[in-house]
């Protein structure tokens, strides 16, 4: 999973206007139960694409995960 985070980070660096890389990184952070990092990634995606349903759903899942811990 750490490799995936590095790869998504590199993709986000290469194309900062595409929200999918930070969404992918956020999903990996969720899978690792790193919910604060996931929320930051989904928020970053929403700054690029404010209506992106994947980012909205991911952020909701990350907040839910934080509450369950």
Backbone as a ProteinNet text record, in pm:
[ID]
protein_1_A
[PRIMARY]
XXXXXXXXXXXXXXXXXXXXXXXXXXXXXXXXXXXXXXXXXXXXXXXXXXXXXXXXXXXXXXXXXXXXX
[TERTIARY]
81	0	85.9	199.9	287.8	336.6	362	403.7	291.6	168.6	55.2	45.9	67.3	64.3	172.8	292.7	400	365.8	309.8	274.6	164.2	62.1	-44.1	10.1	102.5	162.1	238.3	311.8	385.3	288.7	182.2	82.8	19.4	-8.6	-66.4	32.5	158.4	260.4	268.9	260.6	273.3	151.7	33.1	-88	-177.2	-144.9	-218.9	-364.1	-401.1	-538.7	-629.3	-574.9	-654.9	-679	-803.3	-830	-815.5	-806	-809.4	-689.8	-574.9	-457.4	-473.2	-520.1	-536.9	-656.5	-755.8	-866	-812.8	-731.4	-672.5	-588.1	-508.3	-425.4	-514.2	-621.9	-715.8	-777.8	-810.2	-867.4	-767.6	-640.9	-538.8	-523.8	-525.1	-518.1	-636.5	-754.6	-871.1	-847.1	-795.8	-770.5	-669.6	-578.4	-479	-528.2	-652.4	-712.3	-640.5	-584.2	-519.6	-619.9	-723.5	-839.5	-813.1	-729.7	-699.6	-628.7	-535	-466.9	-565.5	-656.9	-757.5	-845.2	-889.8	-974	-897.7	-771.4	-690.8	-685.2	-668.5	-663.7	-797.9	-905.3	-1036.3	-1068.9	-1028.4	-1046.9	-967.6	-845.1	-763.3	-830.9	-887.6	-958.2	-1078.7	-1147.4	-1265.7	-1229	-1109.8	-1066.5	-1048.5	-1004.7	-986.4	-1119.5	-1203	-1332	-1438.2	-1500.1	-1591	-1712.3	-1748.2	-1866.3	-1831.2	-1705.8	-1662.4	-1726.4	-1813.4	-1881.7	-1787.3	-1678.8	-1583.5	-1516.2	-1484.7	-1420.9	-1518.8	-1643	-1744.5	-1768.8	-1787.2	-1812.4	-1690.7	-1571.9	-1450.8	-1434.1	-1460.9	-1449.4	-1550.3	-1671.1	-1773	-1726.7	-1669.4	-1619.9	-1505.3	-1417.9	-1306.5	-1357.4	-1454	-1511.1	-1579.1	-1649.6	-1714.5	-1609.4	-1500	-1393.2	-1332.8	-1315.5	-1260.5	-1351.9	-1483	-1579.3	-1586.4	-1552	-1561.3	-1437.7	-1335.2	-1211.6	-1210.2
-119.3	0	126.6	118.8	236	269.5	167.4	190	260.6	218.8	282.8	429.8	460	600.2	679.4	623.5	693.2	713.4	611.1	622.1	725.4	724.5	824.8	965.8	977.2	1107.8	1159.3	1071.7	1110.9	1149.2	1073.8	1107.2	1243.2	1271.5	1401.3	1514.3	1488.3	1589.8	1618.7	1513.7	1529.6	1598.3	1575.7	1635.6	1685.6	1801.8	1851.3	1889.5	1898.5	1933	1811.5	1692.7	1569.5	1517.5	1516.9	1477.2	1327.7	1246.2	1101.8	1046.4	1107.4	1058.7	1078.8	1196.2	1217.7	1139	1114.2	1026.9	886	837	704	695.7	799.5	801.7	805.2	880.9	885.5	749.6	677.1	543.1	449.5	461.2	378.1	417.8	548	591.2	536.5	535.7	477.3	329.1	257.5	114.6	90.2	185.7	173.7	234.1	279.9	345.5	474.5	539.5	670.6	776.9	792.3	870	1018.9	1075	1218.3	1247.5	1160.3	1177	1160.7	1067.3	1045.3	1168.7	1227	1347.3	1458.2	1475.8	1578.7	1554.4	1428.3	1397.7	1423.5	1382	1404.4	1553.3	1627	1773.1	1834.4	1785.2	1835.5	1805.4	1687.7	1652.1	1742.9	1774.9	1860.9	2005.3	2047.2	2180.8	2187	2075.6	2068.3	2046.6	1959.9	1923.6	1921.7	2036.4	2049.1	1956.2	1901.5	1814.3	1668.7	1632	1494.7	1396.8	1308.2	1217	1121	1079.8	990	1058	1185.5	1259.2	1282.7	1314.3	1336.4	1206.4	1096.7	967.8	923.1	944.4	907.2	985.8	1116.2	1198.2	1154	1121.6	1072.5	942.8	852.6	726.4	750	844.4	874.1	932.6	1024.1	1078.4	969	879.4	768.5	680.6	654.6	574.2	637.8	771	842.1	828.1	831.8	823.3	682.6	583.6	444.8	401.4	482.5	442.1	488
0	0	0	66.4	67.9	-73.2	-153.2	-292.3	-369.6	-346.9	-414.3	-375.2	-248.8	-203.9	-275.5	-284.8	-356.4	-503.9	-566.6	-708.3	-730.7	-646.6	-659.1	-632.7	-538.9	-510.7	-632.2	-697.6	-817.8	-929.9	-946.8	-1049.5	-1020.8	-894.2	-857	-882.5	-860.2	-887.6	-1037	-1117.4	-1262.1	-1324.9	-1267.4	-1322	-1207.9	-1152.2	-1035.8	-1065.8	-1192.9	-1227.8	-1243.2	-1227.2	-1235.6	-1093.6	-1048.2	-909.2	-883.2	-986.6	-965.6	-889.2	-903.8	-830.6	-680.5	-639.8	-495.2	-441.8	-525.8	-483.7	-459.5	-551.8	-533.5	-408.7	-386.5	-264.4	-140.5	-146.3	-33.5	-5.3	-111.1	-92.5	-25.2	-62.8	1.6	148.2	176	316.5	395.9	335.5	404.5	434.6	336.8	356	468.2	487.3	594.5	726.9	728	845	881.7	783.4	800.3	754.3	835.4	792.5	780.9	865.2	854.5	722.1	683.7	555.3	439.9	454	349.3	332	442.3	434.1	362.6	394.6	326.8	175.8	137.1	-6.1	-74.4	-12.2	-73.6	-79.5	22.1	17.6	-97.9	-119.9	-230.7	-364.7	-377	-500.5	-521.8	-414.5	-425.7	-459.4	-425.5	-467.4	-619	-677.8	-822.8	-893.4	-836.7	-897.8	-787.9	-759.6	-645.1	-645.7	-760.7	-765.7	-791.1	-775.7	-804.3	-705.2	-753.7	-661.7	-589.3	-654	-587.1	-468.5	-484.1	-375.1	-260.8	-294.8	-190.9	-113.2	-185.7	-119.1	-38.4	-92.8	-20.2	108	100	220.8	326.2	282.5	377.5	443	364.3	419.9	517.9	486	576.1	707.8	697.9	821.8	902.8	836.5	907	973.3	904.6	962.9	1084.8	1080.5	1196.5	1316.2	1291.7	1401.8	1462.8	1383.4	1431.6	1507.8	1508.5	1576.4	1717.8
[MASK]
+++++++++++++++++++++++++++++++++++++++++++++++++++++++++++++++++++++

